[in-house]
Coordinates of C-alpha atoms and ligand atoms in Angstrom, one line a residue:
X1 CA 5.4 -20.1 -15.6
X2 CA 3.1 -19.2 -12.7
X3 CA 2.1 -15.5 -12.3
X4 CA 2.1 -14.2 -8.8
X5 CA 0.1 -11.1 -7.8
X6 CA 0.9 -9.7 -4.3
X7 CA -1.1 -7.0 -2.4
X8 CA 0.5 -5.4 0.6
X9 CA -0.8 -3.1 3.3
X10 CA 0.4 -1.1 6.3
X11 CA 1.3 -4.3 8.3
X12 CA 4.3 -5.0 6.1
X13 CA 5.8 -1.7 7.1
X14 CA 4.9 -2.0 10.8
X15 CA 8.2 -3.6 11.7
X16 CA 10.0 -0.8 9.9
X17 CA 8.5 1.6 12.5
X18 CA 5.7 3.0 10.4
X19 CA 2.4 2.9 12.2
X20 CA -0.6 1.1 10.7
X21 CA -4.0 2.6 10.5
X22 CA -6.4 0.4 12.4
X23 CA -4.2 -1.5 15.0
X24 CA -4.4 -0.2 18.6
X25 CA -2.8 3.2 18.7
X26 CA -2.9 3.3 14.9
X27 CA -3.2 6.5 12.7
X28 CA -7.0 6.4 12.6
X29 CA -7.2 6.4 16.4
X30 CA -5.2 9.7 16.4
X31 CA -6.8 11.5 13.4
X32 CA -10.2 11.5 11.9
X33 CA -10.3 10.1 8.4
X34 CA -12.7 12.8 7.3
X35 CA -10.2 15.5 8.4
X36 CA -7.0 14.2 6.8
X37 CA -7.9 11.7 4.2
X38 CA -10.7 13.2 2.1
X39 CA -10.9 16.0 -0.5
X40 CA -13.4 17.8 1.7
X41 CA -11.0 17.7 4.6
X42 CA -8.3 19.2 2.5
X43 CA -10.7 22.0 1.3
X44 CA -11.7 22.8 4.9
X45 CA -8.3 22.7 6.5
X46 CA -5.3 22.3 4.1
X47 CA -2.9 23.2 6.8
X48 CA -3.9 20.2 8.9
X49 CA -3.7 17.9 5.9
X50 CA -0.3 19.1 4.8
X51 CA 1.0 18.7 8.3
X52 CA -0.3 15.2 8.6
X53 CA 1.4 14.1 5.4
X54 CA 4.6 16.1 6.0
X55 CA 5.0 14.3 9.3
X56 CA 4.4 10.9 7.6
X57 CA 6.8 11.8 4.7
X58 CA 9.5 12.8 7.3
X59 CA 9.0 9.6 9.2
X60 CA 9.0 7.4 6.1
X61 CA 12.2 9.0 4.8
X62 CA 14.3 7.5 7.6
X63 CA 12.5 4.1 7.7
X64 CA 14.4 1.1 6.5
X65 CA 12.9 -1.9 4.7
X66 CA 12.5 -5.1 6.8
X67 CA 13.0 -8.7 5.9
X68 CA 9.5 -8.9 4.4
X69 CA 10.2 -6.2 1.8
X70 CA 13.6 -7.7 1.0
X71 CA 12.1 -11.2 0.6
X72 CA 9.5 -9.9 -1.9
X73 CA 12.2 -8.2 -4.0
X74 CA 14.1 -11.4 -3.9
X75 CA 11.0 -13.3 -5.1
X76 CA 10.6 -10.7 -7.9
X77 CA 14.2 -11.2 -9.0
X78 CA 14.4 -15.0 -8.7
X79 CA 10.9 -16.3 -9.6
X80 CA 10.9 -17.6 -13.2
X81 CA 7.4 -16.1 -13.9
X82 CA 6.0 -12.7 -13.3
X83 CA 5.7 -11.2 -9.8
X84 CA 3.4 -8.2 -9.7
X85 CA 3.5 -6.1 -6.5
X86 CA 0.5 -3.9 -5.7
X87 CA 0.7 -1.8 -2.5
X88 CA -1.8 0.3 -0.6
X89 CA 1.2 1.8 1.1
X90 CA 2.4 5.3 0.4
X91 CA 5.9 4.7 1.7
X92 CA 8.8 3.6 -0.6
X93 CA 10.0 0.6 1.5
X94 CA 9.4 -1.9 -1.3
X95 CA 11.6 0.1 -3.6
X96 CA 14.2 0.6 -0.9
X97 CA 14.2 -3.2 -0.4
X98 CA 14.9 -3.6 -4.1
X99 CA 11.5 -4.2 -5.7
X100 CA 10.7 -3.0 -9.2
X101 CA 7.6 -1.6 -10.8
X102 CA 5.5 -1.4 -7.6
X103 CA 1.9 -0.3 -8.3
X104 CA 1.1 2.2 -5.6
X105 CA -2.6 2.1 -5.8
X106 CA -3.0 4.7 -3.0
X107 CA -0.3 7.1 -4.4
X108 CA 3.0 7.9 -2.7
X109 CA 4.3 10.4 -0.1
X110 CA 7.1 11.2 -2.6
X111 CA 4.7 12.7 -5.0
X112 CA 2.8 16.1 -5.3
X113 CA -0.3 16.6 -7.3
X114 CA -1.9 19.7 -8.6
X115 CA -5.6 19.7 -7.6
X116 CA -6.3 22.1 -10.4
X117 CA -4.5 20.7 -13.5
X118 CA -3.6 17.2 -12.4
X119 CA 0.2 17.7 -13.0
X120 CA 2.5 15.5 -10.8
X121 CA 5.9 16.4 -9.5
X122 CA 8.3 15.3 -6.7
X123 CA 7.0 16.6 -3.4
X124 CA 9.4 18.7 -1.3
X125 CA 10.1 17.4 2.2
X126 CA 7.7 19.9 3.6
X127 CA 4.6 20.8 1.5
X128 CA 2.9 24.1 2.3
X129 CA -0.6 25.4 1.9
X130 CA -0.8 27.0 -1.5
X131 CA 2.1 24.9 -2.8
X132 CA 2.7 26.2 -6.4
X133 CA 2.2 23.9 -9.3
X134 CA 5.3 24.0 -11.6
X135 CA 3.0 23.4 -14.7
X136 CA 0.0 25.8 -14.3
X137 CA 1.3 28.1 -11.6
X138 CA -1.8 27.7 -9.4
X139 CA -1.4 27.1 -5.7
X140 CA -3.3 23.8 -5.6
X141 CA -0.4 21.5 -4.7
X142 CA -1.5 18.5 -2.5
X143 CA 0.1 15.2 -1.6
X144 CA -0.3 12.7 -4.4
X145 CA -2.1 10.2 -2.2
X146 CA -5.5 8.7 -2.9
X147 CA -8.2 9.8 -0.4
X148 CA -11.5 8.3 0.6
X149 CA -14.0 9.1 -2.2
X150 CA -11.3 9.1 -4.9
X151 CA -10.5 6.4 -7.4
X152 CA -7.3 4.4 -6.7
X153 CA -4.6 4.4 -9.3
X154 CA -3.7 1.6 -11.8
X155 CA -7.1 -0.2 -11.4
X156 CA -7.3 -1.4 -15.0
X157 CA -3.8 -2.9 -14.9
X158 CA -4.4 -4.4 -11.5
X159 CA -7.7 -6.2 -12.5
X160 CA -6.0 -7.5 -15.7
X161 CA -3.2 -8.9 -13.5
X162 CA -5.7 -10.4 -11.1
X163 CA -7.6 -12.0 -13.9
X164 CA -4.4 -13.7 -15.1
X165 CA -3.0 -14.7 -11.6
X166 CA -2.1 -18.2 -10.6
X167 CA -1.3 -17.2 -7.1
X168 CA -2.6 -14.3 -5.1
X169 CA -1.1 -13.2 -1.7
X170 CA -2.4 -10.4 0.6
X171 CA 0.1 -9.3 3.2
X172 CA -0.3 -7.0 6.2
X173 CA -3.7 -5.6 5.2
X174 CA -6.9 -5.6 7.3
X175 CA -9.3 -6.0 4.5
X176 CA -11.4 -3.0 5.5
X177 CA -10.8 -0.8 2.4
X178 CA -12.3 -1.6 -1.0
X179 CA -11.5 -2.1 -3.8
X180 CA -8.3 -3.7 -2.4
X181 CA -10.2 -5.9 0.0
X182 CA -12.1 -7.5 -3.0
X183 CA -8.9 -8.5 -5.0
X184 CA -8.9 -11.9 -3.3
X185 CA -12.3 -12.7 -4.9
X186 CA -11.2 -11.5 -8.3
X187 CA -8.1 -13.7 -8.2
X188 CA -10.0 -16.7 -6.9
X189 CA -12.6 -16.3 -9.7
X190 CA -9.7 -16.4 -12.2
X191 CA -8.6 -19.7 -10.6
X192 CA -5.7 -18.5 -8.5
X193 CA -4.6 -20.0 -5.3
X194 CA -5.1 -17.4 -2.6
X195 CA -3.1 -16.9 0.6
X196 CA -3.3 -14.4 3.4
X197 CA -0.2 -13.5 5.5
X198 CA -1.1 -11.2 8.4
X199 CA -0.5 -10.7 12.0
X200 CA -4.3 -11.6 12.8
X201 CA -7.1 -12.8 10.6
X202 CA -8.3 -9.9 8.4
X203 CA -11.9 -9.0 7.7
X204 CA -12.0 -11.0 4.5
X205 CA -10.0 -14.0 5.8
X206 CA -12.7 -16.5 4.9
X207 CA -12.2 -15.7 1.2
X208 CA -8.7 -17.1 1.2
X209 CA -7.8 -20.7 0.6
X210 CA -4.7 -20.6 2.8
X211 CA -3.7 -18.4 5.8
X212 CA -0.5 -17.8 7.7
X213 CA -0.4 -15.6 10.9
X214 CA 2.5 -13.9 12.5
X215 CA 4.8 -11.0 11.9
X216 CA 5.5 -10.2 8.3
X217 CA 9.3 -10.2 8.9
X218 CA 9.0 -13.9 9.7
X219 CA 6.1 -15.2 7.6
X220 CA 7.1 -13.5 4.3
X221 CA 10.7 -14.7 4.1
X222 CA 9.6 -18.2 5.1
X223 CA 6.9 -18.2 2.3
X224 CA 9.3 -16.8 -0.2
X225 CA 11.9 -19.5 0.6
X226 CA 9.3 -22.2 0.1
X227 CA 8.1 -20.8 -3.2
X228 CA 11.7 -20.5 -4.5
X229 CA 12.5 -24.1 -3.4
X230 CA 9.5 -25.6 -5.3
Ligands
OAD1 P1 -4.7 -1.4 8.4 O1 -4.1 -0.6 9.5 O2 -6.1 -1.3 8.2 O3 -4.3 -2.9 8.7 C1 -3.0 -3.3 9.0 C2 -3.0 -4.9 9.1 O4 -1.6 -5.3 9.3 C3 -3.8 -5.4 10.2 O5 -4.7 -6.5 9.8 C4 -2.8 -6.0 11.2 O6 -3.2 -7.1 11.9 C5 -1.6 -6.3 10.3 N1 -0.3 -6.1 10.9 C6 0.1 -5.3 11.9 N2 1.5 -5.6 12.1 C7 1.9 -6.5 11.4 C8 3.1 -7.2 11.2 N3 4.2 -6.9 11.9 N4 3.1 -8.2 10.2 C9 2.0 -8.6 9.5 N5 0.8 -7.9 9.6 C10 0.7 -7.0 10.5 O7 -3.8 -1.1 7.1 P2 -4.2 -1.3 5.6 O8 -5.0 -2.6 5.5 O9 -3.0 -1.1 4.8 O10 -5.9 4.1 2.7 O11 -5.3 -0.1 5.3 C11 -5.8 0.0 4.1 C12 -6.0 1.5 3.7 O12 -6.7 2.1 4.8 C13 -4.7 2.3 3.6 O13 -4.1 2.2 2.4 C14 -5.2 3.7 3.9 C15 -6.1 3.3 5.0 O14 -7.1 4.3 5.3 C16 -6.0 5.5 2.6 O15 -5.6 6.3 3.3 C17 -6.8 5.8 1.4

């Protein structure tokens, strides 16, 4: 049976009230990437970085999945083949919508990571500067999110899935950040049909065989309905 690999980005959570990064008024127009999303930024000003992710963690905690998240969970449950969900998002809206085994390649707001020993644990609602690691006792606790200059998680697994995909979809992502922006080419090389579902054409739109533009809450449920009717 056909194997489907889906990559999601901030656009799928936009209608749940979580801001995207690069749309007008997005997070990267309010904060400098170098300050809040790099290891150097954390070393320079850990307070600022903890506050940035604390605010995002608090906002994400009350956000509800929208029809796009729910539709992807339904596809996973009802599709006779495998449906692999890879997300660049650090929120838990796929899981809240019912999805299983989501590969969070950029980490999660729910996690804390020890910069010293690499131990991971559940982040408190508010992380403080010098957050103590429960394993080694050092005060190097940071959000378990992947920053610029760091290697995303699950890359071996993801490339193996892309290499075996029959259908690849990218949903709500601008195609600015690699390696995720290059997944479409990997999947296409493996012979997969490729489809972009986004509000506007992404930076890598020309690499897709098929495109559908509109809000994810509309385009994704319609696409899933079509697939499940096939
Ligand atoms: P971006 O903010 O770069 O792009 C969001 C995309 O979603 C844009 O192409 C929008 O057109 C689209 N969009 C907005 N609203 C939508 C809606 N209602 N329905 C469908 N699409 C919509 O976010 P990402 O591509 O996810 O990484 O950004 C990738 C990475 O860059 C993030 O994971 C983050 C960021 O820097 C790190 O922090 C490491």
